[in-house]
XYZ file of C-alpha atoms in Angstrom:
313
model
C 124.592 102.870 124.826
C 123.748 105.371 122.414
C 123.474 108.977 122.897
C 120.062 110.587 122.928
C 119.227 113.312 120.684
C 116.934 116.468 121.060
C 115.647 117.256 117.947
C 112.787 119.022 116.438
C 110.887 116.902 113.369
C 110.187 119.168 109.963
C 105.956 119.152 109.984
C 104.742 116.746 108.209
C 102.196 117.794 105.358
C 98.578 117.176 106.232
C 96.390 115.248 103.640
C 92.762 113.785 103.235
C 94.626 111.055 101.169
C 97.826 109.558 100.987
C 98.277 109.906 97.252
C 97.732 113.531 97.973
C 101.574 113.540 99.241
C 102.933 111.456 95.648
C 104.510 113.672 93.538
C 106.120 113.111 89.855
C 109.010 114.565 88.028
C 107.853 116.699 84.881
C 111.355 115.482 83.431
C 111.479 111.931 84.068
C 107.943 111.023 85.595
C 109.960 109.415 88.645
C 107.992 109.722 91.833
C 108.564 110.708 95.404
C 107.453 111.674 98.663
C 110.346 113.251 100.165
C 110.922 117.035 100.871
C 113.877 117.096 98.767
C 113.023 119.288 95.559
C 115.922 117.439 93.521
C 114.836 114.703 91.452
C 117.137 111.782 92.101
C 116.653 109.925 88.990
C 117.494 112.262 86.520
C 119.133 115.152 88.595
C 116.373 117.567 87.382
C 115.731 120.880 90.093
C 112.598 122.650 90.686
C 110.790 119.820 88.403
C 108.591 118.034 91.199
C 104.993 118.687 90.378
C 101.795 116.970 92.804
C 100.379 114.037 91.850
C 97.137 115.931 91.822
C 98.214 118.708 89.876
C 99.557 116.848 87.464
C 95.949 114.819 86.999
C 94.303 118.276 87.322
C 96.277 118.874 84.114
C 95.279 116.131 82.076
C 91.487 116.934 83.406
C 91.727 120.092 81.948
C 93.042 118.241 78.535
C 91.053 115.054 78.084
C 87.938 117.031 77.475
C 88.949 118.948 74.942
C 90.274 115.771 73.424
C 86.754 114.174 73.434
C 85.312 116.723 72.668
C 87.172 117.515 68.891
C 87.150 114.068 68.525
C 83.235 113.851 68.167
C 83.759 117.059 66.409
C 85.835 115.358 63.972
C 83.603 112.523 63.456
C 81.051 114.550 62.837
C 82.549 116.516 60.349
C 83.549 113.430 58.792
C 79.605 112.155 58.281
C 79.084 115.887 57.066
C 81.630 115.262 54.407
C 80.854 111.954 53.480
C 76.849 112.591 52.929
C 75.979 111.943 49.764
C 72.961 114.205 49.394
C 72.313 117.496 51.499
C 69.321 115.571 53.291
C 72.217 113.517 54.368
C 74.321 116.369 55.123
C 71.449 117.761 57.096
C 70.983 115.031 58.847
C 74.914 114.038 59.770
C 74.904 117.767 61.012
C 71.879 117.581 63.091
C 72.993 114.698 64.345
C 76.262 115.681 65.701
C 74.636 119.054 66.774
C 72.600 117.013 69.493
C 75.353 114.322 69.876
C 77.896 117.442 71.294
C 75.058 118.887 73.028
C 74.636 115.378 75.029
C 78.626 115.264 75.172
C 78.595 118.735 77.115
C 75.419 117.965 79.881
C 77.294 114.710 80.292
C 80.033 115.897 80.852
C 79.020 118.182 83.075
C 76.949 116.174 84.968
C 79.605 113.763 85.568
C 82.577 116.060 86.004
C 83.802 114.971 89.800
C 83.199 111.428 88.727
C 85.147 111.537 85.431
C 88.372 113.393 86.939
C 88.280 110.939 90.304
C 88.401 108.342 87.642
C 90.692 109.435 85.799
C 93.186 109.977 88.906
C 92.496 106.551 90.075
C 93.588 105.177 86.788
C 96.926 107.285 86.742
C 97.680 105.857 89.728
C 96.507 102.701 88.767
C 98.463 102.728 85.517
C 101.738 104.296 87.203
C 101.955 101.695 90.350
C 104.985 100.365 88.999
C 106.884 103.823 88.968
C 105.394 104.640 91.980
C 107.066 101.721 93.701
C 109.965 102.123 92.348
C 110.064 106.103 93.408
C 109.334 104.655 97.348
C 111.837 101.959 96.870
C 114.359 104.641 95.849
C 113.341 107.123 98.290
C 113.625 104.138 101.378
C 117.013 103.756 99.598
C 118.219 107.128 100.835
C 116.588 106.670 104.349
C 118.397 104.002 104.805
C 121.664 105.518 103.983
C 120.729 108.267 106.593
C 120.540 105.322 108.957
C 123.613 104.357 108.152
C 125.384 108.168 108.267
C 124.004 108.255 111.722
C 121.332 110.652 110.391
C 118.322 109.619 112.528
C 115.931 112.637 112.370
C 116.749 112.708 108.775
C 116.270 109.213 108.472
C 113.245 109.082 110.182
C 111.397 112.085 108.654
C 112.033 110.347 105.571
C 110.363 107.219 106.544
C 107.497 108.976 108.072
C 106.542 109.367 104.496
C 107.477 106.703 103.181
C 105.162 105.024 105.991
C 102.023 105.812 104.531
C 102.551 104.195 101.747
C 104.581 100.699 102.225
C 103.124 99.688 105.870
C 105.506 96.683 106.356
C 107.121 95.970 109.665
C 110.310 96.333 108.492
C 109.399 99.912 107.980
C 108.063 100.313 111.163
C 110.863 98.435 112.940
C 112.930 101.112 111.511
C 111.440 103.771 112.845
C 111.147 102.217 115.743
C 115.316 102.377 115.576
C 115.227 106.309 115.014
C 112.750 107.578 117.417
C 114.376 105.205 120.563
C 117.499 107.275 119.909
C 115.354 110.591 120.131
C 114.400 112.670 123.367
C 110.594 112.177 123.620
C 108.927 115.310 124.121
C 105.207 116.713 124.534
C 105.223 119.025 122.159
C 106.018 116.427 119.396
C 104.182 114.978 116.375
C 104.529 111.527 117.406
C 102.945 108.306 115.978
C 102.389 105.029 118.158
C 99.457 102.976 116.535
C 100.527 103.694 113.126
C 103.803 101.471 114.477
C 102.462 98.376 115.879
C 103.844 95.523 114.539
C 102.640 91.901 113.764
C 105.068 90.023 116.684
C 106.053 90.978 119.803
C 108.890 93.754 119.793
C 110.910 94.619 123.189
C 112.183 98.383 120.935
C 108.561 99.012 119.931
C 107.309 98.613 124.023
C 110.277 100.852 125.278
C 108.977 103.731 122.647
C 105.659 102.976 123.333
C 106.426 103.570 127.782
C 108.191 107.088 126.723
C 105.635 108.394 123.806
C 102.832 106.956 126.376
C 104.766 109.445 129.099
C 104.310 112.637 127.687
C 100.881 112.277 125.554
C 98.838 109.114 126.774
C 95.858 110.551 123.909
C 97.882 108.016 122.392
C 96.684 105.226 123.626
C 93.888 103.652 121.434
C 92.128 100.542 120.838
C 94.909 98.785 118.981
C 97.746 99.735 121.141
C 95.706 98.059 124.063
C 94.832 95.491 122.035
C 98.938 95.109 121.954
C 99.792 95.233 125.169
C 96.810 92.796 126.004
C 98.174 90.407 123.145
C 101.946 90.519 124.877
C 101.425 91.544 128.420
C 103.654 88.822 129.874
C 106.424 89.530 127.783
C 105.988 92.452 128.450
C 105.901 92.342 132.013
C 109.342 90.250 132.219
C 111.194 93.416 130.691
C 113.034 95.390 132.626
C 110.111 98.596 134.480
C 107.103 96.318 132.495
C 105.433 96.456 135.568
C 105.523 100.081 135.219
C 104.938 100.002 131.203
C 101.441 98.112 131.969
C 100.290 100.459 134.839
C 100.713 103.247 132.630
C 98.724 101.782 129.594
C 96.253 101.012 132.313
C 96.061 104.520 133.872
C 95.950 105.511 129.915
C 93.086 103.178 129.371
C 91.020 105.391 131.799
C 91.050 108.167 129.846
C 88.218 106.637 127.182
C 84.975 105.480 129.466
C 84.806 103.025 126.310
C 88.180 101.610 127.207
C 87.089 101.124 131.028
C 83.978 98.721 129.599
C 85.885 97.161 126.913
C 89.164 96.126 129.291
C 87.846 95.996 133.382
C 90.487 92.900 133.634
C 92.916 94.412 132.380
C 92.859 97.665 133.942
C 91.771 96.017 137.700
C 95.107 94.322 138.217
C 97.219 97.944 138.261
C 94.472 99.850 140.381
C 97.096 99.746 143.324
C 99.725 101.429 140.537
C 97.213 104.175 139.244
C 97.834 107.846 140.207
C 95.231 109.224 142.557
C 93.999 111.601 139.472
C 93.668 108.497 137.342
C 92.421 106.444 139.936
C 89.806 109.122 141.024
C 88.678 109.226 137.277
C 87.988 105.722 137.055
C 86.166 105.854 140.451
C 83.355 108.757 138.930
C 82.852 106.032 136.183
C 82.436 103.576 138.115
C 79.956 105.379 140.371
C 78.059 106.349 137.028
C 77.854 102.701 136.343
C 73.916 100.549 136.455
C 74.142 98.318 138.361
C 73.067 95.693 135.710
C 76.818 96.769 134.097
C 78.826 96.545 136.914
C 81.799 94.148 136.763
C 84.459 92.989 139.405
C 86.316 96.522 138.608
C 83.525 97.836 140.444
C 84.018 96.117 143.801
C 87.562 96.665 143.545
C 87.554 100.418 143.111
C 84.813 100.803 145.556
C 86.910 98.787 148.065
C 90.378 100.179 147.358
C 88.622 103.870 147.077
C 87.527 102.965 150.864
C 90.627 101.517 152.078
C 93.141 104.034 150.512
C 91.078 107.224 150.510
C 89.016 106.726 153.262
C 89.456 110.055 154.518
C 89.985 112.324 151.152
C 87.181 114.435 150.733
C 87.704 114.212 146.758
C 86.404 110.772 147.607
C 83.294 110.864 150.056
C 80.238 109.621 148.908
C 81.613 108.797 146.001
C 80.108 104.927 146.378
């Protein structure tokens, strides 16, 4: 059995956008999202430049390209008029033609430069999957090295861009041989995979230890989906009382998954168990399901005497 580690992750950036955390090469135009400021492919230092700087750049550029090109067109009508009612006229023309340019532009700024990123992107996909391809590449040699945190700091960024379960299996890999701590930036739904996965559940009961905020909708979903497997390993019992007692955290959860969460009432902690029990009271009695009667009864039978409980029912 391996060793675990205690290790503290590097912060991870925060972004409205994924593409936000893409960033290109000025040398080579290779991509990456890693924190490493040496280019790979070309061994360039210092060269890295955002994605979104670099398309601020070409917004600032573009423009000015239109723009002298209408200038130059109408220069050309200028200069190919044969009379100077012609002339006039080619000059008037272009006069209101670069006055509609400018409002237009204007008007349409955001628009224009969104699409313009969007078509980079667009246009670059193929370097941009090769960048992630190379940059999984080195994860995966930290992996090898016995680098874990380094490994898996990589592949947290690699993550929100290639979303495969072989991704997330690996990650799965590095953060089993970690410590799980509180204070730690850790994922959970962004790591669910497709099929059922015995190294995904055991990271799931310690990450659900220290921080059961989260448990959402598609991590129950999950456990729901592979309960009895689950409940054959080794403390599942124990796993699927704690995603229950999670569960009770969200009044939304307690409607959407009474079932689920009735057959580890006897498991739940008295805190969790006395949450539950205030929804439940809340409940009409139109909306009242068997988790109801069972609370109520085990609420009577088990805390009969504890004041947090009178006349709660």
């Amino acid at each position: 059995m391996q060793t675990k580690l205690a290790v503290q992750f590097r912060k991870s950036r925060t972004t409205v956008t994924a593409f936000e955390r893409l960033k290109l090469c000025k040398r080579c135009g290779a991509y990456s999202v890693l924190f490493d400021n040496s280019c790979k492919s070309c061994g360039a230092r210092d060269k890295f430049i955002p994605v979104t700087e670099y398309a601020s750049a070409l917004n600032r550029i573009l423009p000015w390209a239109e723009a002298f090109g209408a200038i130059a067109l109408v220069l050309l009508a200028v200069v190919f008029a044969d009379t100077l009612a012609q002339m006039a006229a080619a000059a008037a023309g272009g006069a209101v033609l670069l006055f509609l340019l400018f409002l237009l532009r204007k008007t349409y700024k955001p628009y224009a430069e969104s699409n313009r990123l969007h078509k980079l992107l667009v246009d670059h996909t193929p370097e941009i999957l090769r960048g992630l391809r190379a940059d999984l590449q080195e994860a995966l040699e930290d992996m090898e090295a016995d680098k874990p945190k380094e490994a898996y700091e990589k592949l947290r960024e690699i993550g929100h861009f290639l979303r495969g379960d072989s991704i997330k299996a690996r990650k799965v890999v590095c953060l089993n041989r970690f410590f799980i701590r509180k204070d730690m930036d850790l994922e959970l739904e962004q790591l669910i995979p497709a099929s059922f996965s015995e190294p995904f559940v055991l990271y799931l009961w310690e990450a659900v230890k220290v921080n059961k905020r989260l448990v959402r909708r598609g991590v129950l979903d999950y456990v729901l989906a592979y309960r009895y497997h689950i409940a054959s390993m080794p403390h599942g019992k124990d796993i699927l009382a704690l995603i229950a007692g999670a569960a009770v955290r969200m009044k939304s959860y307690v409607k959407m998954y009474p079932y689920f969460i009735v057959d580890y009432l006897d498991e739940l902690p008295k805190e969790r168990f006395h949450r539950l029990c205030m929804l439940m009271a809340a409940t009409p009695a139109e909306e009242r399901t068997i988790l109801y009667d069972k609370c109520k009864e085990l609420a009577r039978s088990r805390y009969g005497f504890d004041p947090d409980f009178q006349n709660m029912f």
